[in-house]
Coordinates of C-alpha atoms in Angstrom, one line a residue:
Chain A
M123 CA -112.7 -129.8 87.6
T124 CA -116.2 -130.9 86.8
L125 CA -116.4 -131.3 83.0
T126 CA -119.4 -129.1 82.1
R127 CA -120.3 -128.4 78.5
R128 CA -119.3 -124.8 79.1
S129 CA -115.8 -125.8 80.2
V130 CA -115.3 -128.1 77.2
M131 CA -116.4 -125.4 74.8
V132 CA -114.1 -122.9 76.4
M133 CA -111.2 -125.3 76.2
G134 CA -112.0 -126.1 72.6
A135 CA -112.2 -122.5 71.6
G136 CA -108.9 -121.9 73.4
A137 CA -107.2 -124.7 71.3
L138 CA -108.5 -123.2 68.1
V139 CA -107.3 -119.7 69.0
T140 CA -103.9 -121.0 70.0
F141 CA -103.2 -123.2 67.0
G142 CA -105.1 -121.2 64.3
L143 CA -106.2 -122.7 61.0
P144 CA -104.3 -125.6 59.6
M145 CA -102.5 -125.2 56.3
R146 CA -104.4 -126.7 53.3
A147 CA -103.0 -128.7 50.5
N148 CA -104.8 -130.4 47.7
A149 CA -103.4 -133.6 46.1
A150 CA -104.8 -132.7 42.7
A151 CA -102.7 -129.5 42.8
E152 CA -99.3 -131.2 41.8
D153 CA -101.2 -133.0 39.0
A154 CA -102.2 -129.7 37.6
V155 CA -98.6 -128.6 37.6
T156 CA -97.5 -131.8 35.7
E157 CA -100.3 -131.3 33.2
F158 CA -99.0 -127.9 32.3
T159 CA -95.3 -128.8 32.2
G160 CA -95.7 -132.3 30.7
G161 CA -93.4 -133.6 33.4
A162 CA -90.5 -131.4 32.2
E163 CA -88.0 -130.1 34.7
V164 CA -89.0 -126.9 36.4
G165 CA -86.4 -124.3 37.4
S166 CA -86.8 -121.6 40.0
E167 CA -85.5 -118.5 38.3
G168 CA -87.4 -116.3 35.9
V169 CA -90.9 -116.0 37.4
T170 CA -92.0 -113.8 40.3
L171 CA -95.2 -114.1 42.2
T172 CA -96.2 -111.2 44.5
A173 CA -98.9 -111.9 47.1
P174 CA -99.5 -110.6 50.6
E175 CA -98.1 -112.5 53.5
I176 CA -101.4 -112.2 55.3
A177 CA -104.6 -111.8 53.3
E178 CA -106.9 -109.1 54.5
N179 CA -109.7 -111.4 53.4
G180 CA -109.5 -114.7 51.6
N181 CA -112.3 -113.6 49.3
T182 CA -110.2 -111.0 47.5
V183 CA -106.4 -111.5 47.5
P184 CA -104.4 -109.3 45.1
I185 CA -101.6 -111.0 43.3
E186 CA -99.2 -110.2 40.6
V187 CA -97.2 -112.5 38.3
A188 CA -94.3 -111.6 36.0
A189 CA -92.0 -113.7 33.9
P190 CA -90.0 -111.8 31.2
G191 CA -89.9 -113.8 28.0
A192 CA -92.7 -116.2 29.0
E193 CA -95.4 -117.5 26.7
A194 CA -97.8 -118.2 29.5
I195 CA -98.1 -118.3 33.3
L196 CA -100.2 -120.7 35.2
V197 CA -101.4 -119.8 38.7
L198 CA -102.5 -122.4 41.1
A199 CA -103.9 -122.2 44.7
M200 CA -102.5 -125.4 46.1
G201 CA -105.0 -125.7 49.0
N202 CA -108.2 -124.6 47.3
P203 CA -111.0 -127.2 46.6
T204 CA -109.9 -127.0 42.9
P205 CA -106.4 -125.7 42.5
G206 CA -106.8 -123.9 39.1
V207 CA -106.8 -120.1 39.4
A208 CA -105.9 -118.7 35.9
R209 CA -103.7 -119.2 32.9
F210 CA -102.3 -116.0 31.4
T211 CA -101.2 -116.3 27.7
F212 CA -99.3 -113.4 26.4
G213 CA -99.8 -112.3 22.8
P214 CA -97.4 -110.4 20.4
L215 CA -98.7 -107.0 21.7
A216 CA -98.2 -107.8 25.4
G217 CA -96.2 -104.9 26.8
S218 CA -94.6 -107.2 29.4
Q219 CA -95.2 -110.8 30.4
S220 CA -96.9 -109.8 33.6
A221 CA -100.4 -109.4 35.0
S222 CA -102.3 -108.5 38.2
T223 CA -105.6 -109.9 39.5
R224 CA -107.6 -110.7 42.6
I225 CA -108.2 -114.2 43.7
R226 CA -110.0 -116.3 46.3
L227 CA -108.2 -118.5 48.7
A228 CA -110.1 -120.9 50.9
G229 CA -107.5 -121.0 53.7
T230 CA -103.8 -120.6 54.4
Q231 CA -101.9 -122.2 51.6
D232 CA -99.2 -121.9 48.9
V233 CA -100.0 -120.0 45.8
V234 CA -97.8 -121.2 42.9
A235 CA -97.0 -119.6 39.5
I236 CA -95.4 -121.6 36.7
A237 CA -94.1 -119.8 33.7
K238 CA -93.7 -121.5 30.3
M239 CA -90.9 -119.8 28.5
K240 CA -90.6 -119.2 24.8
D241 CA -87.7 -121.6 24.7
G242 CA -89.9 -124.4 26.1
S243 CA -88.4 -124.4 29.6
F244 CA -90.4 -123.9 32.8
A245 CA -89.9 -121.9 36.0
R246 CA -91.8 -122.0 39.3
A247 CA -92.4 -119.5 42.1
S248 CA -94.4 -120.0 45.3
S249 CA -95.8 -117.7 47.9
N250 CA -97.4 -118.8 51.2
V251 CA -100.4 -116.7 52.0
K252 CA -102.0 -116.8 55.5
V253 CA -105.8 -116.6 55.4
T254 CA -107.5 -116.1 58.7
I255 CA -111.0 -116.1 60.1
G256 CA -112.0 -112.6 61.0
G257 CA -113.1 -111.5 64.4
C258 CA -116.7 -110.9 64.8
G259 CA -116.8 -109.2 61.4
G260 CA -120.3 -110.5 60.7
Chain B
M1033 CA -127.1 -113.2 30.2
A1034 CA -126.2 -112.6 33.9
D1035 CA -127.8 -109.6 35.5
N1036 CA -126.2 -106.2 35.7
V1037 CA -122.8 -107.2 34.2
R1038 CA -120.9 -104.1 33.5
P1039 CA -117.4 -104.0 32.0
R1040 CA -115.1 -101.1 32.7
V1041 CA -111.8 -100.4 31.1
K1042 CA -109.0 -97.9 31.9
A1043 CA -106.8 -97.3 28.9
P1044 CA -105.0 -94.2 27.7
R1045 CA -106.7 -92.1 25.0
S1046 CA -103.4 -91.8 23.1
A1047 CA -99.9 -93.2 23.0
E1048 CA -96.6 -92.7 21.2
A1049 CA -95.9 -95.2 18.5
G1050 CA -94.4 -98.3 20.2
E1051 CA -95.1 -97.1 23.7
T1052 CA -96.0 -99.6 26.4
V1053 CA -99.1 -98.6 28.3
T1054 CA -100.9 -100.0 31.4
I1055 CA -104.4 -101.3 30.9
K1056 CA -106.8 -102.0 33.8
T1057 CA -110.1 -103.9 33.4
L1058 CA -112.9 -104.7 35.7
I1059 CA -116.3 -106.4 35.1
S1060 CA -119.1 -106.6 37.6
H1061 CA -119.9 -110.3 37.8
P1062 CA -120.7 -112.5 40.8
M1063 CA -118.4 -115.4 39.7
E1064 CA -120.5 -118.0 41.3
S1065 CA -117.9 -120.6 42.2
G1066 CA -120.1 -123.7 42.4
Q1067 CA -118.9 -124.2 46.0
R1068 CA -121.7 -122.4 47.8
K1069 CA -124.9 -123.9 49.1
D1070 CA -128.3 -122.1 49.3
A1071 CA -130.5 -122.0 52.3
D1072 CA -131.9 -125.4 51.6
G1073 CA -128.5 -127.0 51.3
N1074 CA -128.5 -127.4 47.5
T1075 CA -125.3 -126.5 45.8
I1076 CA -125.6 -123.3 43.8
P1077 CA -124.3 -124.2 40.3
R1078 CA -121.1 -122.6 39.0
S1079 CA -121.6 -119.6 36.7
I1080 CA -118.4 -117.6 36.1
I1081 CA -116.6 -115.7 33.4
H1082 CA -114.2 -118.3 32.2
R1083 CA -112.1 -116.3 29.7
F1084 CA -110.9 -112.8 29.1
T1085 CA -109.1 -111.5 26.1
C1086 CA -107.6 -108.2 25.0
A1087 CA -106.5 -107.5 21.4
F1088 CA -105.3 -104.4 19.6
N1089 CA -106.1 -104.0 15.9
G1090 CA -106.8 -107.7 15.9
E1091 CA -103.5 -108.8 17.5
T1092 CA -103.6 -110.5 20.9
V1093 CA -102.3 -108.7 23.9
I1094 CA -103.4 -111.1 26.5
D1095 CA -105.7 -114.1 26.8
V1096 CA -106.7 -115.3 30.3
A1097 CA -108.3 -118.7 31.1
M1098 CA -110.2 -118.1 34.3
E1099 CA -111.3 -120.5 37.1
P1100 CA -113.8 -120.0 40.0
A1101 CA -110.8 -118.9 42.1
I1102 CA -110.9 -115.5 40.4
S1103 CA -112.7 -113.1 42.8
T1104 CA -116.1 -111.6 42.2
N1105 CA -115.9 -108.6 39.9
P1106 CA -112.8 -109.9 38.1
Y1107 CA -110.0 -107.4 37.8
F1108 CA -107.0 -107.5 35.6
E1109 CA -104.1 -105.2 35.1
F1110 CA -101.5 -105.8 32.3
Q1111 CA -99.4 -104.0 29.8
A1112 CA -99.8 -103.5 26.0
V1113 CA -97.6 -102.2 23.3
I1114 CA -99.2 -99.6 21.0
P1115 CA -97.5 -99.7 17.6
D1116 CA -100.1 -97.6 15.8
A1117 CA -103.4 -95.8 16.3
G1118 CA -106.3 -98.2 16.5
D1119 CA -108.9 -100.0 18.5
M1120 CA -108.4 -102.1 21.6
T1121 CA -111.1 -104.7 22.0
F1122 CA -111.9 -106.6 25.2
T1123 CA -114.1 -109.7 25.5
W1124 CA -115.4 -111.6 28.6
H1125 CA -116.8 -115.0 28.0
D1126 CA -119.5 -116.2 30.5
D1127 CA -120.3 -119.8 31.3
D1128 CA -123.9 -119.1 30.2
G1129 CA -122.7 -118.4 26.7
S1130 CA -122.8 -114.6 26.8
V1131 CA -119.9 -112.6 25.6
Y1132 CA -119.5 -109.1 26.9
E1133 CA -117.4 -106.7 24.8
E1134 CA -115.8 -103.3 25.2
T1135 CA -113.8 -101.3 22.7
K1136 CA -111.4 -98.3 23.4
S1137 CA -109.9 -96.3 20.6
I1138 CA -106.3 -95.2 21.1
A1139 CA -104.9 -92.4 19.0
L1140 CA -101.2 -91.7 18.2
A1141 CA -99.8 -88.9 20.3
Chain C
M1005 CA -118.3 -122.3 87.4
T1006 CA -115.6 -119.9 88.6
R1007 CA -112.8 -122.0 87.1
T1008 CA -114.5 -121.9 83.7
R1009 CA -114.9 -118.1 84.0
A1010 CA -111.2 -117.9 84.8
I1011 CA -110.3 -119.9 81.8
A1012 CA -112.7 -117.9 79.6
A1013 CA -111.2 -114.6 80.9
L1014 CA -107.6 -115.8 80.2
L1015 CA -108.5 -117.0 76.7
G1016 CA -110.4 -113.7 76.1
A1017 CA -107.4 -111.8 77.1
A1018 CA -105.2 -114.0 74.9
A1019 CA -107.5 -113.5 71.9
V1020 CA -107.5 -109.8 72.2
T1021 CA -103.8 -109.2 72.9
A1022 CA -102.3 -112.1 70.8
G1023 CA -101.7 -110.0 67.7
A1024 CA -100.0 -107.1 69.5
A1025 CA -97.2 -106.9 67.0
L1026 CA -99.6 -106.0 64.2
A1027 CA -101.7 -103.8 66.4
E1028 CA -100.8 -100.3 65.4
P1029 CA -102.8 -98.4 62.7
V1030 CA -100.5 -97.7 59.8
E1031 CA -99.3 -94.2 59.2
D1032 CA -100.1 -93.4 55.6
K1033 CA -101.7 -90.7 53.5
L1034 CA -104.9 -91.2 51.4
T1035 CA -105.2 -89.2 48.3
V1036 CA -107.9 -90.5 45.9
N1037 CA -107.1 -90.4 42.2
G1038 CA -104.1 -88.2 43.0
Q1039 CA -106.7 -85.4 43.6
I1040 CA -109.0 -85.8 46.6
E1041 CA -107.0 -85.3 49.7
M1042 CA -108.5 -87.2 52.6
T1043 CA -108.3 -86.3 56.3
T1044 CA -108.0 -89.7 57.9
W1045 CA -106.2 -88.9 61.1
T1046 CA -107.2 -85.8 63.1
E1047 CA -108.1 -84.3 66.4
P1048 CA -111.5 -85.2 67.9
S1049 CA -114.2 -82.7 68.0
P1050 CA -115.6 -81.5 71.4
V1051 CA -118.5 -83.9 70.8
V1052 CA -116.3 -86.9 71.5
D1053 CA -115.4 -85.5 74.8
D1054 CA -112.2 -87.4 75.8
A1055 CA -113.6 -90.7 74.5
L1056 CA -110.9 -90.9 71.8
P1057 CA -107.5 -89.2 71.9
Q1058 CA -107.3 -89.0 68.2
L1059 CA -109.7 -89.8 65.4
I1060 CA -108.3 -92.5 63.1
S1061 CA -110.2 -93.6 60.0
G1062 CA -110.8 -97.3 59.5
W1063 CA -108.6 -97.0 56.4
H1064 CA -105.5 -97.0 58.6
F1065 CA -106.4 -100.4 60.2
R1066 CA -106.4 -102.3 56.9
G1067 CA -103.5 -103.9 55.0
T1068 CA -101.4 -102.3 52.3
E1069 CA -103.2 -103.8 49.3
T1070 CA -106.6 -102.9 50.7
R1071 CA -105.6 -99.3 51.4
A1072 CA -104.2 -99.0 47.8
M1073 CA -107.5 -100.2 46.4
Q1074 CA -109.3 -97.2 47.8
A1075 CA -106.8 -94.7 46.4
D1076 CA -108.0 -95.1 42.8
D1077 CA -111.6 -95.0 41.5
F1078 CA -110.8 -97.7 39.0
D1079 CA -109.3 -100.1 41.5
N1080 CA -112.2 -99.4 44.0
P1081 CA -114.9 -102.0 43.2
G1082 CA -117.4 -99.8 45.2
M1083 CA -117.3 -97.4 42.2
I1084 CA -119.0 -100.0 40.0
Y1085 CA -122.1 -99.4 42.1
V1086 CA -121.7 -95.6 41.9
D1087 CA -121.7 -96.0 38.1
G1088 CA -124.9 -97.9 38.3
A1089 CA -126.5 -95.2 40.5
R1090 CA -125.4 -92.5 38.1
E1091 CA -127.7 -94.0 35.5
A1092 CA -130.5 -94.3 38.1
W1093 CA -130.0 -90.7 39.0
D1094 CA -131.0 -89.7 35.5
T1095 CA -133.8 -92.2 35.1
V1096 CA -137.3 -91.1 35.3
E1097 CA -139.4 -93.1 37.8
G1098 CA -142.8 -92.8 39.4
E1099 CA -146.1 -91.1 38.6
A1100 CA -144.7 -87.6 38.7
G1101 CA -142.5 -88.3 35.7
K1102 CA -139.3 -87.1 37.4
S1103 CA -135.8 -88.3 37.9
C1104 CA -133.5 -87.3 40.7
A1105 CA -131.8 -84.9 38.2
S1106 CA -135.1 -83.1 37.5
C1107 CA -135.0 -81.5 40.9
H1108 CA -131.3 -81.8 41.9
G1109 CA -129.6 -81.3 38.6
D1110 CA -126.1 -82.7 38.2
V1111 CA -125.3 -85.0 41.2
S1112 CA -121.8 -83.6 41.8
E1113 CA -123.2 -80.1 42.2
G1114 CA -126.6 -80.8 43.6
M1115 CA -125.4 -83.3 46.2
K1116 CA -122.1 -81.8 47.1
G1117 CA -121.8 -81.5 50.9
V1118 CA -124.9 -83.5 51.6
R1119 CA -123.4 -86.8 52.9
A1120 CA -121.2 -84.8 55.3
V1121 CA -124.2 -83.5 57.3
Y1122 CA -126.4 -86.6 57.4
P1123 CA -128.1 -87.9 59.6
K1124 CA -129.8 -84.6 60.3
W1125 CA -133.0 -83.2 61.7
S1126 CA -135.8 -82.6 59.2
E1127 CA -138.2 -79.9 60.3
E1128 CA -140.7 -81.2 57.8
A1129 CA -140.6 -84.8 59.0
G1130 CA -140.2 -83.8 62.7
Q1131 CA -137.4 -86.4 63.1
V1132 CA -133.8 -87.1 62.4
M1133 CA -133.4 -88.5 58.9
T1134 CA -130.7 -90.7 57.5
L1135 CA -129.7 -90.3 53.9
E1136 CA -131.6 -93.5 53.1
M1137 CA -134.8 -92.1 54.7
Q1138 CA -134.3 -88.8 52.7
V1139 CA -133.9 -90.6 49.4
N1140 CA -137.1 -92.5 50.1
A1141 CA -138.9 -89.3 51.1
C1142 CA -137.9 -87.8 47.8
R1143 CA -138.9 -90.8 45.9
T1144 CA -142.3 -91.3 47.5
Q1145 CA -143.3 -87.6 47.8
G1146 CA -141.4 -85.8 45.0
M1147 CA -141.3 -88.6 42.4
E1148 CA -144.4 -90.5 43.5
A1149 CA -142.3 -93.7 43.1
E1150 CA -141.9 -96.8 45.2
P1151 CA -139.5 -96.5 48.1
L1152 CA -136.2 -98.5 47.8
K1153 CA -135.4 -101.3 50.2
Y1154 CA -133.4 -99.7 53.0
T1155 CA -130.3 -101.9 52.7
G1156 CA -130.9 -103.1 49.2
T1157 CA -128.3 -102.7 46.4
D1158 CA -130.2 -99.9 44.6
M1159 CA -130.4 -97.8 47.8
T1160 CA -126.9 -98.4 48.9
S1161 CA -125.5 -97.6 45.5
M1162 CA -127.4 -94.4 45.5
V1163 CA -126.1 -93.5 48.9
A1164 CA -122.6 -94.4 47.6
L1165 CA -123.1 -92.0 44.7
I1166 CA -124.2 -89.2 47.0
S1167 CA -121.3 -89.9 49.3
S1168 CA -118.8 -90.0 46.5
V1169 CA -119.3 -86.4 45.5
S1170 CA -118.6 -85.2 49.1
R1171 CA -115.3 -87.2 49.4
G1172 CA -112.6 -85.2 51.1
M1173 CA -115.1 -82.9 52.9
P1174 CA -115.2 -83.2 56.7
V1175 CA -118.0 -85.0 58.4
N1176 CA -120.1 -82.4 60.2
V1177 CA -123.3 -83.7 61.7
A1178 CA -125.3 -81.5 64.1
T1179 CA -125.7 -82.9 67.6
D1180 CA -127.5 -79.9 69.2
G1181 CA -130.9 -78.3 68.8
P1182 CA -133.7 -80.5 67.7
A1183 CA -131.3 -83.4 67.0
A1184 CA -130.0 -83.4 70.6
E1185 CA -132.5 -85.9 72.0
T1186 CA -131.9 -88.4 69.2
W1187 CA -128.1 -87.9 69.7
E1188 CA -128.4 -88.7 73.4
Q1189 CA -130.3 -91.8 72.6
G1190 CA -127.6 -92.9 70.2
K1191 CA -124.9 -92.2 72.8
E1192 CA -126.7 -94.3 75.4
L1193 CA -127.0 -97.2 72.9
Y1194 CA -123.3 -96.9 72.1
Y1195 CA -122.4 -97.6 75.7
T1196 CA -125.0 -100.3 76.3
R1197 CA -123.8 -103.8 76.6
F1198 CA -125.8 -106.2 74.4
G1199 CA -126.2 -109.9 74.0
Q1200 CA -124.9 -113.0 75.6
L1201 CA -121.4 -111.7 75.1
E1202 CA -122.4 -108.5 76.9
L1203 CA -120.5 -106.2 74.6
S1204 CA -121.2 -102.5 73.8
C1205 CA -119.8 -100.7 70.8
A1206 CA -117.4 -98.9 73.1
N1207 CA -115.9 -102.2 74.4
C1208 CA -114.3 -102.9 71.1
H1209 CA -114.1 -99.6 69.3
E1210 CA -113.2 -97.2 72.1
D1211 CA -111.5 -99.5 74.7
N1212 CA -109.7 -101.8 72.3
Y1213 CA -109.2 -100.2 68.9
G1214 CA -105.8 -101.2 67.4
R1215 CA -105.9 -104.6 69.0
M1216 CA -106.7 -107.8 67.2
I1217 CA -110.0 -109.6 67.9
R1218 CA -109.1 -113.1 66.7
A1219 CA -107.7 -112.1 63.3
D1220 CA -109.5 -108.8 62.7
H1221 CA -107.8 -105.5 63.4
L1222 CA -110.3 -103.5 65.5
S1223 CA -110.9 -99.9 64.2
Q1224 CA -112.5 -97.0 66.0
G1225 CA -115.7 -97.9 64.3
H1226 CA -116.3 -94.7 62.4
I1227 CA -118.8 -94.6 59.6
N1228 CA -117.2 -91.9 57.4
G1229 CA -116.3 -94.6 54.9
F1230 CA -119.8 -95.9 54.4
P1231 CA -121.2 -97.3 52.2
V1232 CA -118.3 -99.7 52.3
Y1233 CA -117.2 -102.3 49.7
R1234 CA -116.2 -105.2 51.9
L1235 CA -113.7 -107.7 50.5
K1236 CA -115.4 -110.3 52.7
N1237 CA -118.7 -110.2 50.8
T1238 CA -117.6 -108.4 47.6
K1239 CA -120.4 -105.9 47.7
L1240 CA -121.4 -102.5 49.1
N1241 CA -122.6 -102.5 52.6
A1242 CA -124.8 -99.9 54.3
V1243 CA -124.4 -98.5 57.8
H1244 CA -127.4 -100.2 59.3
S1245 CA -126.4 -103.5 57.8
R1246 CA -123.1 -103.3 59.7
F1247 CA -124.9 -102.2 62.9
K1248 CA -127.2 -105.1 62.6
G1249 CA -124.3 -107.5 62.1
C1250 CA -122.4 -106.1 65.1
V1251 CA -125.3 -106.4 67.5
R1252 CA -126.1 -109.9 66.2
D1253 CA -122.4 -110.8 66.8
T1254 CA -122.9 -110.1 70.5
R1255 CA -125.4 -112.8 70.3
A1256 CA -128.4 -110.5 70.8
E1257 CA -131.6 -110.0 69.1
T1258 CA -130.6 -107.3 66.7
F1259 CA -132.4 -104.2 65.5
S1260 CA -133.8 -103.6 62.0
P1261 CA -132.2 -101.3 59.4
G1262 CA -134.2 -98.1 59.5
S1263 CA -135.3 -98.6 63.1
P1264 CA -135.3 -95.6 65.5
E1265 CA -132.5 -97.2 67.5
F1266 CA -130.2 -97.5 64.5
V1267 CA -131.1 -94.0 63.3
A1268 CA -130.1 -92.6 66.7
L1269 CA -127.0 -94.8 66.8
E1270 CA -126.0 -93.6 63.3
L1271 CA -126.3 -90.0 64.3
Y1272 CA -124.1 -90.5 67.4
V1273 CA -121.5 -92.7 65.6
A1274 CA -121.3 -90.2 62.7
S1275 CA -120.7 -87.4 65.3
R1276 CA -117.8 -89.3 66.7
G1277 CA -116.2 -88.9 63.3
N1278 CA -116.8 -85.2 62.9
G1279 CA -113.6 -83.9 61.3
L1280 CA -112.7 -87.0 59.4
S1281 CA -113.2 -86.8 55.6
V1282 CA -116.2 -88.4 53.9
E1283 CA -114.6 -91.5 52.3
G1284 CA -117.6 -93.4 51.0
P1285 CA -117.5 -95.6 49.1
S1286 CA -114.5 -97.0 50.9
V1287 CA -112.8 -100.4 50.7
R1288 CA -112.4 -102.5 53.9
N1289 CA -112.0 -106.2 54.8

């Protein structure tokens, strides 16, 4: 087939549609984890992270974190240009060690929640959120 | 002070002593991330609310350190214990130095 | 040439049908604040004339969390703008020394039912008026104040306020009588293919609602939910802004907000939703 610009564009568009957006990961993200935990061992029980499987729109993604008995919960977006999202610190009058908010995700990636428990231990939960480009949503 | 920044809080008017209640907060703020560029290609500088706190009668309920990844019009939902009647105070700290405040009185049921 | 066309057609088909598993609009019930019951899935009115077998609000095409955001006035970020407009409603502006409240009283009484019947024919103006046009007519004539920018935040917030007090009421725009000619113009526009992509409104919103276009879930394109808080741009969006974007996305020279084409189109599109509840301000992607 003669390679016209039109045919190359069409093939390129086809490849993108077929393979979708690549998953993003940021090298600095794991550093942010280590900074919070001081390098301590991180368990996997005790913290839950609720996030949609597919984000309606990457600009506003509702999430919830909960870790009974935690002092603080750090939330990171492992594929954002800067991984930090929020750090929730619970005071004596917190009714539960949980919170909900809405966050921005730059692309498909893992969102991670790390809880620092009152006894000094750490726990980690992760949720993969797919973020897509819309159609011709303008 | 950023333009048109309005805090809103949803808290119960009264509670039983020791009851756990749900608090919702929203503040209208663009949360300029520092990632966007303007029409000329210059980066628009970051300007966000970087901290939110809630306290009841002076005791901390929650303290949130916020990054640009928090969406425009930051929203938080969390729980608070109400030991006694009193005032729940909310503060939002803006990068530009402003502090927005809101107070809700909660009576004992 | 033909081979490229064939590839393009195949890819086009793939793009539209790829997400078939997620295609169906979700069955769910919308009650706002536990009080306002919304009709979001209903029989079409005679106006629609077989074009749609059922009327389904855009609400049903969105994800779980997005639908939940609209069910509570606190969670709905569009309501921040309504709050701002409430203040504007009571603010005196212009040479005549009046506020909206001076003539219309309390907004929830004075404006109840208004959103549901707009756009509508104005005998005085001799044309079909949209709500934005009516607000500006009141401002310039009644208040002797400056008109608001058609799709600016102030105007869209005011339209959101006026919509919010009609929530739950069925959309019921008149398509006959003096409005008939404008309605016919709007209908013709709806079925006209525009742009390099040669797409009409109907191609997506009538022929392919429920399917995915790349990663967007196509709705029936009703406007009962406008003004709409879009997660995508985290602000309130007006009908004509969306029309402008849609036409631009077909890679055409688009029309301006407030243009006669969009006024006619708004009347027609509103009529397709006759029977659905006014939802504005709604939350969409």
